[in-house]
PDB file of C-alpha atoms in Angstrom:
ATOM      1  CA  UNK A   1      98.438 -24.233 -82.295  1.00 51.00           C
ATOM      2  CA  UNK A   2     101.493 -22.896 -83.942  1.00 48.00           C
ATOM      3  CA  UNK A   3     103.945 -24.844 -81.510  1.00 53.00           C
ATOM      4  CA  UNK A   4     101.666 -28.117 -82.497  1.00 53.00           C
ATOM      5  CA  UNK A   5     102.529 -27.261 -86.494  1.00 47.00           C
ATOM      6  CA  UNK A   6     106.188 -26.935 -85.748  1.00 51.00           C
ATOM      7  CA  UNK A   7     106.541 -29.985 -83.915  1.00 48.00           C
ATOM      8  CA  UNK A   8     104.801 -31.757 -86.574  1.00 52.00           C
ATOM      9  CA  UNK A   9     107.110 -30.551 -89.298  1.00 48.00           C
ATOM     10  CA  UNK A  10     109.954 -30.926 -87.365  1.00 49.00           C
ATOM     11  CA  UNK A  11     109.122 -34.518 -86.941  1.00 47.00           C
ATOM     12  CA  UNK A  12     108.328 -34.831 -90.332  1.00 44.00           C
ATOM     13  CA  UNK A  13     111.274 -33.398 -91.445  1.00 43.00           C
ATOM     14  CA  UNK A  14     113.431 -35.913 -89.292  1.00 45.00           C
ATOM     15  CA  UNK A  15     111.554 -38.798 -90.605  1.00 43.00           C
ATOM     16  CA  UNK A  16     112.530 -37.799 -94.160  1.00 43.00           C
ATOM     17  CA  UNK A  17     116.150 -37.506 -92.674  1.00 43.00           C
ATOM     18  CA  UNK A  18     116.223 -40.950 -91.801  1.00 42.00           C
ATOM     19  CA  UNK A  19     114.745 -42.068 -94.536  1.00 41.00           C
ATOM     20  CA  UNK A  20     117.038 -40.819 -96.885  1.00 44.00           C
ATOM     21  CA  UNK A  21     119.773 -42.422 -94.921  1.00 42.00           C
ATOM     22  CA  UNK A  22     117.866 -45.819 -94.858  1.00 42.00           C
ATOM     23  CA  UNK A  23     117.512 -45.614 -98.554  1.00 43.00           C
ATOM     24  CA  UNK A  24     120.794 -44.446 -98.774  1.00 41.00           C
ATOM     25  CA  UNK A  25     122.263 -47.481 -97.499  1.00 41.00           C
ATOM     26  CA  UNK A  26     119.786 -49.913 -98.799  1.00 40.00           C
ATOM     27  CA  UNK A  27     120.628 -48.636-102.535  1.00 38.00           C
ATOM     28  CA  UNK A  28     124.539 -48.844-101.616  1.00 45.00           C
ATOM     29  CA  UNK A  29     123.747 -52.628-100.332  1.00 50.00           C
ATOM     30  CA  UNK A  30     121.666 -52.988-103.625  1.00 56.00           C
ATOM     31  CA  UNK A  31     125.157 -52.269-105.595  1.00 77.00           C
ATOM     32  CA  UNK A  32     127.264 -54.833-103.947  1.00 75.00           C
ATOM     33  CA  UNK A  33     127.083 -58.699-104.012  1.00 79.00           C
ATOM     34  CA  UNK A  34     127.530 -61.714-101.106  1.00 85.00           C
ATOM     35  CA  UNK A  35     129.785 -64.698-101.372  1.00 87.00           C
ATOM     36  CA  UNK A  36     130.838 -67.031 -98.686  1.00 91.00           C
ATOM     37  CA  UNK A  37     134.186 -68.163 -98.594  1.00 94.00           C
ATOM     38  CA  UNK A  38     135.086 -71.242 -96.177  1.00 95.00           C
ATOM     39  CA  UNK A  39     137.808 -73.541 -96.107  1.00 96.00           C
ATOM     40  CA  UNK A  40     140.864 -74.842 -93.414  1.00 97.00           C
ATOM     41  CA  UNK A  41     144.381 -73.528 -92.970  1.00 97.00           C
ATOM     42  CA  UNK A  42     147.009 -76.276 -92.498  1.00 97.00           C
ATOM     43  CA  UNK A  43     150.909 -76.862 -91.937  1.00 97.00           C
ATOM     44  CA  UNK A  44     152.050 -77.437 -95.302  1.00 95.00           C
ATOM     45  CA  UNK A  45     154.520 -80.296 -94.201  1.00 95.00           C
ATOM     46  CA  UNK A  46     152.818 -82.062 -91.433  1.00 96.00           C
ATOM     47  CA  UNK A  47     149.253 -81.137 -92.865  1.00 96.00           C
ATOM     48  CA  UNK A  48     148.055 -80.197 -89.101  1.00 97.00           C
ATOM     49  CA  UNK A  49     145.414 -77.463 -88.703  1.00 97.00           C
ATOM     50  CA  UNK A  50     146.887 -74.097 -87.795  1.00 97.00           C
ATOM     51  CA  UNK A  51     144.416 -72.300 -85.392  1.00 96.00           C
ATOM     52  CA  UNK A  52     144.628 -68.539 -85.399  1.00 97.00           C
ATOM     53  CA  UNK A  53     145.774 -68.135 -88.685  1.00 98.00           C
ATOM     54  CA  UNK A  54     144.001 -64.734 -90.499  1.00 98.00           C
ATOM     55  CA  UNK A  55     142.143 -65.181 -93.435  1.00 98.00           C
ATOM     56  CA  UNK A  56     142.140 -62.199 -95.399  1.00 97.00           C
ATOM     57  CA  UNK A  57     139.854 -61.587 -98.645  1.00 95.00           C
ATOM     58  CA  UNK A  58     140.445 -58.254-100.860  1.00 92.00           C
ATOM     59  CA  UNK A  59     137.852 -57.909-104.070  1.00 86.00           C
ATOM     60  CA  UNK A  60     139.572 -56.561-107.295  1.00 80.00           C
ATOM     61  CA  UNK A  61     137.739 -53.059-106.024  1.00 78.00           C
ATOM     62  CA  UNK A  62     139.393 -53.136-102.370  1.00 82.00           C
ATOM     63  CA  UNK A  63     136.793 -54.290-100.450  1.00 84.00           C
ATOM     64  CA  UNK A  64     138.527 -56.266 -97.540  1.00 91.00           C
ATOM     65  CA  UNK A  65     136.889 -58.918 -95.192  1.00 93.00           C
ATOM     66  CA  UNK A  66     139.047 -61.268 -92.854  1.00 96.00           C
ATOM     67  CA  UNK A  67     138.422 -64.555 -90.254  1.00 97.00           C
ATOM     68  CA  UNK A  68     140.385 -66.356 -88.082  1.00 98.00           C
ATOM     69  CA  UNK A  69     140.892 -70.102 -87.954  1.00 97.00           C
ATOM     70  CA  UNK A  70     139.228 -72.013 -85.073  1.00 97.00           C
ATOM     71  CA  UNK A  71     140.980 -74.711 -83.104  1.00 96.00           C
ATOM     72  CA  UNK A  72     140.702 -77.389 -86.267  1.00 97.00           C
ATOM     73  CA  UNK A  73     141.845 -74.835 -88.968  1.00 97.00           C
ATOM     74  CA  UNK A  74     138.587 -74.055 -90.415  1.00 98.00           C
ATOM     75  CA  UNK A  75     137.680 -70.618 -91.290  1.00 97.00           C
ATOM     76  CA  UNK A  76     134.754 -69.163 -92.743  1.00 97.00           C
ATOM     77  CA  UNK A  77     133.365 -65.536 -94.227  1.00 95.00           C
ATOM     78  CA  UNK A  78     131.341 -63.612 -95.833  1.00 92.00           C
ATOM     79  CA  UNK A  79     132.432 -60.837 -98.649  1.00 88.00           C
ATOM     80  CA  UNK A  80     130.978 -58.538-100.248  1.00 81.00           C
ATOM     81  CA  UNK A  81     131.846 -56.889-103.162  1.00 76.00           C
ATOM     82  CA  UNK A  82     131.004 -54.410-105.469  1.00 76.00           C
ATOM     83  CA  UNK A  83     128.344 -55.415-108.382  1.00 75.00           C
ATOM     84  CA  UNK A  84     129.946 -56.784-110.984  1.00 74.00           C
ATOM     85  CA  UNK A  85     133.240 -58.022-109.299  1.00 71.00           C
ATOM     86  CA  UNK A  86     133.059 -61.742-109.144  1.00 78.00           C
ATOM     87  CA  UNK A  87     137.255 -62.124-107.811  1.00 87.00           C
ATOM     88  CA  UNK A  88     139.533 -61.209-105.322  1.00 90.00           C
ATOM     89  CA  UNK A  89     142.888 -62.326-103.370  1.00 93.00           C
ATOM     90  CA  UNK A  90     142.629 -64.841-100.681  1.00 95.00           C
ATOM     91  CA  UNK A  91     145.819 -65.669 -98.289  1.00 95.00           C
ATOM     92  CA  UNK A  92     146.557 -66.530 -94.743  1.00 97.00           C
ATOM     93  CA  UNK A  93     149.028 -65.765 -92.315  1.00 97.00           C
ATOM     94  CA  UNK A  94     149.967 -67.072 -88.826  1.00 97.00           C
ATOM     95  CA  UNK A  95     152.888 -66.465 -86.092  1.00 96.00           C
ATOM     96  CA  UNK A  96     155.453 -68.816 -86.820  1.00 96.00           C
ATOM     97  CA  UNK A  97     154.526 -69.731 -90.279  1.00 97.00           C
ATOM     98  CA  UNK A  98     155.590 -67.678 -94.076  1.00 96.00           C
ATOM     99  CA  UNK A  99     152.564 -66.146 -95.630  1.00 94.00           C
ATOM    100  CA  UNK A 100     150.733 -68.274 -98.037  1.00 92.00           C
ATOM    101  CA  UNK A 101     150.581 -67.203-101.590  1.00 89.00           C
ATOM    102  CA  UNK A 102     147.758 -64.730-102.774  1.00 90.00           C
ATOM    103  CA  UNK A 103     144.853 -67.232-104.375  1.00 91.00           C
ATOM    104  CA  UNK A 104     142.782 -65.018-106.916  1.00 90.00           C
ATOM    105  CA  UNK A 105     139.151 -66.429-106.252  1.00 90.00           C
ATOM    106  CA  UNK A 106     136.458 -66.271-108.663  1.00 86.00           C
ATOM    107  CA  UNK A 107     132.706 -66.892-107.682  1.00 80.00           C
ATOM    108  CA  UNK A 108     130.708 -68.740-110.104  1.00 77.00           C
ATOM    109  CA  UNK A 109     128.272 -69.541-107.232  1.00 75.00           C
ATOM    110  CA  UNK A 110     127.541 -68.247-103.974  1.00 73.00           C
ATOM    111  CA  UNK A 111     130.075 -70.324-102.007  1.00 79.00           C
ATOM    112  CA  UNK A 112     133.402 -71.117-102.947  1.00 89.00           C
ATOM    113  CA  UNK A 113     135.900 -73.621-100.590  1.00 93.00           C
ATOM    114  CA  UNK A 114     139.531 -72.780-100.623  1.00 94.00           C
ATOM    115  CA  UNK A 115     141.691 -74.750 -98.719  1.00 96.00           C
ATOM    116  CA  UNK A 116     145.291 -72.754 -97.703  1.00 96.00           C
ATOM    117  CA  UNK A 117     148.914 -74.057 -96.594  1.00 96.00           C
ATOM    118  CA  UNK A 118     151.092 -72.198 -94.625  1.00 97.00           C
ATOM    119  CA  UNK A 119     154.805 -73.398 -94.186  1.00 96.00           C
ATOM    120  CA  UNK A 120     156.391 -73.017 -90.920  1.00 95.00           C
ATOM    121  CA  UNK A 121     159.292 -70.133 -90.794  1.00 93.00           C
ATOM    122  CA  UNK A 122     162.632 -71.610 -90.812  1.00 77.00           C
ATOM    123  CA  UNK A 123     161.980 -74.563 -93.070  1.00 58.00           C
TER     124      UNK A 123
END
């Protein structure tokens, strides 16, 4: 009977160990906020999509999220960010091509489109 007890508390005590972690999480998830971010990367002379550039999104509180371009330029993602924080940087980057400028984003929605340029090294 005894070794029936402890095996029920020790279960019992695991379920509140994963509980707390579940809550954990979900009340870290409840502080932070999602916002899609879509948009194409071109050539800023020829305007031609550049596939494979890397789209990378940092909120004002360092949160970083990042896509890649598919074969017509587009790109799309999901941030998230802390409560609050309705802005970060946007830019792109691609072999052969300069680094776009940073693009401070602000979300007065839930989507925002943000279309980038990147001009070829050398020009």
């Amino acid at each position: 009977m005894f070794s029936t007890v402890s095996t029920k508390l020790r279960c019992l005590a695991w379920s509140l160990v994963w509980l707390a972690c579940a809550c954990a999480g979900q009340s870290e998830h409840a502080n932070t906020s999602d916002f899609a971010v879509n948009g194409t990367v071109s050539d800023d002379a020829s305007g031609d999509a550049v596939h494979g550039a890397r789209v990378s999104f940092v909120a004002d509180t360092l949160e970083q999220t990042s896509a890649l371009t598919d074969d017509h330029g587009h790109y799309a993602m999901v941030v998230q960010v802390s409560a609050g924080v309705r802005f970060g940087t946007l830019h792109a980057s691609a072999t052969g091509y300069q680094d776009s400028a940073q693009n401070t984003v602000y979300f007065d929605g839930t989507a925002r489109t943000v279309d980038l340029a990147l001009r070829a090294t050398g020009k």
